[in-house]
Every structure is written in structure tokens, then in C-alpha cells.
Amino acid sequence: MEVEDDFQSDDEQYMTITDDPAGNIPTIKLSQEIKARIRKPWRRSLITKLIGADFSVNRIIPRLNGIWRPKGKIETIDLTNGFFTVKFSVEDDYRKALEQGPWFLGTNYLSVQTWTSNFNPHVRSISSMAVWIRLNSLPLEYFDREILTMVGK
């Protein structure tokens, strides 16, 4: 990619475009101000993944509205590989979805994490999650922190 000689010096503080040494891939470098501006709209967004099911955006939106009951609007974007970004218009709705889980859609666990820049759904995996274990008919004396911690590990 060619960069014209009359590229304004004022513009250079925001964005520069240079050629890759190999010659085919241009590199665009953004200033911290530009990065902050383009990331700001995503500050009330979550990255979610439904474990054990594959839902389209059209199927997941009503289910998210059902479990979270947001006061404001939510927008959902399919990131591929089972990941979705959910953007909230109201801070309280965002906090509720992030902090008041765990969340399930039917019997499937909904992994919820804060939005991060440069998220790549093709290289990201879920490394840990909250699980619910039902111990039917466990005698009462075994409901002890130490015993239950051993079972959980």
C-alpha cells in the first residue's frame, strides 16, 4: 500500500500506514487516542458462549432477554465458533449479567466474560467454568466445607 508524501503530519499522530517488508500486507498503526475511542462503545459488552449447544443470533436473543430481563436494549453479535458479543445499553443490566450468574439456557451453561479488545474466537477456549453438582441422598453430616471442597476438586 502506498502512502502519499503529502500525508498530513496532524493525521500521523492518529494513524500511520506502512508497507510490510514482504510487500503485500499493509500495516495500520493507531494512536492510543483512536484505540480508546473505538473501544469505548464496547465497555458495557460481554463475550458469551453457550456450552453444549449451537444457537443462532435469532434464537439466542429472546432467551437472553428471558433470563436477564434487561431494562434497556441488548444487541447480540455472532463472533463465530459459538461466541457472541452482547452489548448493553444500561449499566445495571450489564452488571447483572456479569455478576449474578451462573446462567443457563435450558440445561446449557452460558459462559460470560467481560469484553476484551482483539478477541479472536478461533484461538480462544473456555479454560474454566462454574459447575453445579447435585449429590442426591448425601447424608447430612457430609455437608461440611472440607468434605465438599474435596468432592469439588
mmCIF file of C-alpha atoms in Angstrom:
data_model
loop_
_atom_site.group_PDB
_atom_site.id
_atom_site.type_symbol
_atom_site.label_atom_id
_atom_site.label_comp_id
_atom_site.label_asym_id
_atom_site.label_seq_id
_atom_site.Cartn_x
_atom_site.Cartn_y
_atom_site.Cartn_z
ATOM 1 C CA MET A 1 0.000 0.000 0.000
ATOM 2 C CA GLU A 2 1.399 3.370 -0.978
ATOM 3 C CA VAL A 3 1.279 6.305 1.397
ATOM 4 C CA GLU A 4 1.240 9.664 -0.285
ATOM 5 C CA ASP A 5 4.044 12.126 0.509
ATOM 6 C CA ASP A 6 1.560 14.831 1.404
ATOM 7 C CA PHE A 7 0.180 12.750 4.296
ATOM 8 C CA GLN A 8 -0.726 15.408 6.874
ATOM 9 C CA SER A 9 1.518 15.494 9.936
ATOM 10 C CA ASP A 10 -1.579 16.126 12.096
ATOM 11 C CA ASP A 11 -3.018 12.836 10.846
ATOM 12 C CA GLU A 12 0.179 10.951 11.668
ATOM 13 C CA GLN A 13 -0.461 11.354 15.368
ATOM 14 C CA TYR A 14 -3.659 9.320 14.922
ATOM 15 C CA MET A 15 -2.888 6.778 12.211
ATOM 16 C CA THR A 16 0.032 5.721 10.037
ATOM 17 C CA ILE A 17 0.038 3.229 7.205
ATOM 18 C CA THR A 18 3.234 1.452 6.224
ATOM 19 C CA ASP A 19 4.095 -1.351 3.844
ATOM 20 C CA ASP A 20 5.025 -4.754 5.164
ATOM 21 C CA PRO A 21 8.651 -5.623 4.339
ATOM 22 C CA ALA A 22 7.329 -8.609 2.345
ATOM 23 C CA GLY A 23 5.447 -6.127 0.210
ATOM 24 C CA ASN A 24 1.880 -7.412 0.290
ATOM 25 C CA ILE A 25 0.314 -6.630 3.678
ATOM 26 C CA PRO A 26 -0.076 -3.015 4.768
ATOM 27 C CA THR A 27 0.235 -2.228 8.460
ATOM 28 C CA ILE A 28 -2.044 0.311 10.083
ATOM 29 C CA LYS A 29 -0.878 1.701 13.418
ATOM 30 C CA LEU A 30 -3.462 3.513 15.512
ATOM 31 C CA SER A 31 -2.732 6.027 18.239
ATOM 32 C CA GLN A 32 -3.826 5.376 21.819
ATOM 33 C CA GLU A 33 -6.484 8.088 21.400
ATOM 34 C CA ILE A 34 -8.024 6.323 18.398
ATOM 35 C CA LYS A 35 -7.891 2.947 20.160
ATOM 36 C CA ALA A 36 -9.608 4.418 23.228
ATOM 37 C CA ARG A 37 -12.308 5.999 21.038
ATOM 38 C CA ILE A 38 -13.117 2.842 19.048
ATOM 39 C CA ARG A 39 -13.113 0.635 22.169
ATOM 40 C CA LYS A 40 -15.287 2.917 24.310
ATOM 41 C CA PRO A 41 -18.643 1.799 22.804
ATOM 42 C CA TRP A 42 -17.856 -1.782 23.885
ATOM 43 C CA ARG A 43 -17.279 -1.004 27.590
ATOM 44 C CA ARG A 44 -20.713 -2.426 28.504
ATOM 45 C CA SER A 45 -20.306 -5.597 26.450
ATOM 46 C CA LEU A 46 -19.806 -9.230 27.329
ATOM 47 C CA ILE A 47 -18.387 -12.138 25.398
ATOM 48 C CA THR A 48 -20.569 -15.198 25.847
ATOM 49 C CA LYS A 49 -20.517 -18.811 24.745
ATOM 50 C CA LEU A 50 -23.264 -21.365 25.214
ATOM 51 C CA ILE A 51 -21.642 -24.650 26.237
ATOM 52 C CA GLY A 52 -23.060 -27.794 24.631
ATOM 53 C CA ALA A 53 -25.411 -26.121 22.165
ATOM 54 C CA ASP A 54 -25.184 -24.183 18.929
ATOM 55 C CA PHE A 55 -27.665 -21.302 18.723
ATOM 56 C CA SER A 56 -28.019 -18.656 16.049
ATOM 57 C CA VAL A 57 -28.270 -14.980 16.993
ATOM 58 C CA ASN A 58 -32.007 -15.084 16.251
ATOM 59 C CA ARG A 59 -32.507 -17.953 18.714
ATOM 60 C CA ILE A 60 -30.253 -16.658 21.469
ATOM 61 C CA ILE A 61 -31.590 -13.071 21.755
ATOM 62 C CA PRO A 62 -35.055 -13.984 23.113
ATOM 63 C CA ARG A 63 -33.502 -16.479 25.517
ATOM 64 C CA LEU A 64 -31.040 -13.897 26.857
ATOM 65 C CA ASN A 65 -33.883 -11.415 27.266
ATOM 66 C CA GLY A 66 -35.789 -14.116 29.150
ATOM 67 C CA ILE A 67 -33.073 -14.892 31.701
ATOM 68 C CA TRP A 68 -31.654 -11.387 32.160
ATOM 69 C CA ARG A 69 -34.871 -9.343 31.788
ATOM 70 C CA PRO A 70 -32.934 -6.191 30.852
ATOM 71 C CA LYS A 71 -34.395 -2.745 31.466
ATOM 72 C CA GLY A 72 -32.654 -1.446 28.353
ATOM 73 C CA LYS A 73 -31.784 -2.773 24.943
ATOM 74 C CA ILE A 74 -29.246 -5.508 24.254
ATOM 75 C CA GLU A 75 -27.541 -6.140 20.924
ATOM 76 C CA THR A 76 -26.031 -9.507 20.096
ATOM 77 C CA ILE A 77 -23.309 -10.101 17.513
ATOM 78 C CA ASP A 78 -22.222 -13.556 16.358
ATOM 79 C CA LEU A 79 -18.427 -13.793 16.607
ATOM 80 C CA THR A 80 -18.331 -17.356 15.135
ATOM 81 C CA ASN A 81 -17.091 -20.512 16.809
ATOM 82 C CA GLY A 82 -20.012 -20.337 19.265
ATOM 83 C CA PHE A 83 -19.039 -16.964 20.760
ATOM 84 C CA PHE A 84 -21.342 -13.934 20.889
ATOM 85 C CA THR A 85 -20.800 -10.359 21.981
ATOM 86 C CA VAL A 86 -23.707 -8.938 23.946
ATOM 87 C CA LYS A 87 -23.795 -5.141 24.154
ATOM 88 C CA PHE A 88 -25.924 -3.492 26.855
ATOM 89 C CA SER A 89 -27.436 -0.010 26.753
ATOM 90 C CA VAL A 90 -27.901 0.085 30.559
ATOM 91 C CA GLU A 91 -25.040 -0.343 33.059
ATOM 92 C CA ASP A 92 -27.222 -2.175 35.632
ATOM 93 C CA ASP A 93 -28.205 -4.769 33.015
ATOM 94 C CA TYR A 94 -24.537 -5.298 32.156
ATOM 95 C CA ARG A 95 -23.584 -5.718 35.835
ATOM 96 C CA LYS A 96 -26.452 -8.137 36.466
ATOM 97 C CA ALA A 97 -25.478 -10.368 33.523
ATOM 98 C CA LEU A 98 -21.806 -10.300 34.516
ATOM 99 C CA GLU A 99 -22.128 -10.723 38.281
ATOM 100 C CA GLN A 100 -25.363 -12.544 39.095
ATOM 101 C CA GLY A 101 -24.777 -15.845 37.293
ATOM 102 C CA PRO A 102 -24.277 -18.644 36.710
ATOM 103 C CA TRP A 103 -26.651 -18.532 33.752
ATOM 104 C CA PHE A 104 -28.245 -21.416 31.889
ATOM 105 C CA LEU A 105 -30.268 -21.583 28.700
ATOM 106 C CA GLY A 106 -32.230 -24.746 29.316
ATOM 107 C CA THR A 107 -29.633 -27.212 30.569
ATOM 108 C CA ASN A 108 -26.737 -25.497 28.793
ATOM 109 C CA TYR A 109 -24.296 -23.314 30.725
ATOM 110 C CA LEU A 110 -23.770 -19.793 29.388
ATOM 111 C CA SER A 111 -20.157 -18.708 29.817
ATOM 112 C CA VAL A 112 -19.967 -14.946 30.429
ATOM 113 C CA GLN A 113 -16.834 -12.800 30.460
ATOM 114 C CA THR A 114 -16.016 -9.130 30.058
ATOM 115 C CA TRP A 115 -15.371 -7.871 26.549
ATOM 116 C CA THR A 116 -11.698 -7.654 25.613
ATOM 117 C CA SER A 117 -10.116 -5.944 22.643
ATOM 118 C CA ASN A 118 -8.614 -8.079 19.889
ATOM 119 C CA PHE A 119 -10.686 -11.098 20.957
ATOM 120 C CA ASN A 120 -10.233 -13.964 18.491
ATOM 121 C CA PRO A 121 -12.932 -16.662 18.783
ATOM 122 C CA HIS A 122 -10.867 -19.115 16.737
ATOM 123 C CA VAL A 123 -7.978 -19.245 19.216
ATOM 124 C CA ARG A 124 -9.903 -18.640 22.438
ATOM 125 C CA SER A 125 -11.203 -21.504 24.526
ATOM 126 C CA ILE A 126 -13.059 -21.778 27.805
ATOM 127 C CA SER A 127 -10.471 -22.823 30.393
ATOM 128 C CA SER A 128 -12.662 -22.826 33.494
ATOM 129 C CA MET A 129 -16.326 -22.535 34.382
ATOM 130 C CA ALA A 130 -18.687 -22.767 37.296
ATOM 131 C CA VAL A 131 -20.458 -26.099 37.572
ATOM 132 C CA TRP A 132 -23.367 -27.319 39.631
ATOM 133 C CA ILE A 133 -23.066 -30.761 41.163
ATOM 134 C CA ARG A 134 -26.115 -32.481 42.608
ATOM 135 C CA LEU A 135 -25.336 -35.097 45.230
ATOM 136 C CA ASN A 136 -28.593 -36.985 45.646
ATOM 137 C CA SER A 137 -29.160 -38.571 49.044
ATOM 138 C CA LEU A 138 -25.887 -37.324 50.522
ATOM 139 C CA PRO A 139 -26.143 -37.792 54.299
ATOM 140 C CA LEU A 140 -26.359 -34.534 56.204
ATOM 141 C CA GLU A 141 -23.070 -34.937 58.097
ATOM 142 C CA TYR A 142 -21.162 -34.772 54.775
ATOM 143 C CA PHE A 143 -22.349 -31.215 54.164
ATOM 144 C CA ASP A 144 -19.069 -29.936 55.536
ATOM 145 C CA ARG A 145 -16.866 -27.322 53.819
ATOM 146 C CA GLU A 146 -13.777 -29.570 53.837
ATOM 147 C CA ILE A 147 -15.644 -32.623 52.509
ATOM 148 C CA LEU A 148 -17.471 -30.658 49.812
ATOM 149 C CA THR A 149 -14.230 -28.952 48.753
ATOM 150 C CA MET A 150 -12.607 -32.368 48.282
ATOM 151 C CA VAL A 151 -15.593 -33.522 46.207
ATOM 152 C CA GLY A 152 -15.396 -30.353 44.108
ATOM 153 C CA LYS A 153 -11.720 -30.810 43.335
#
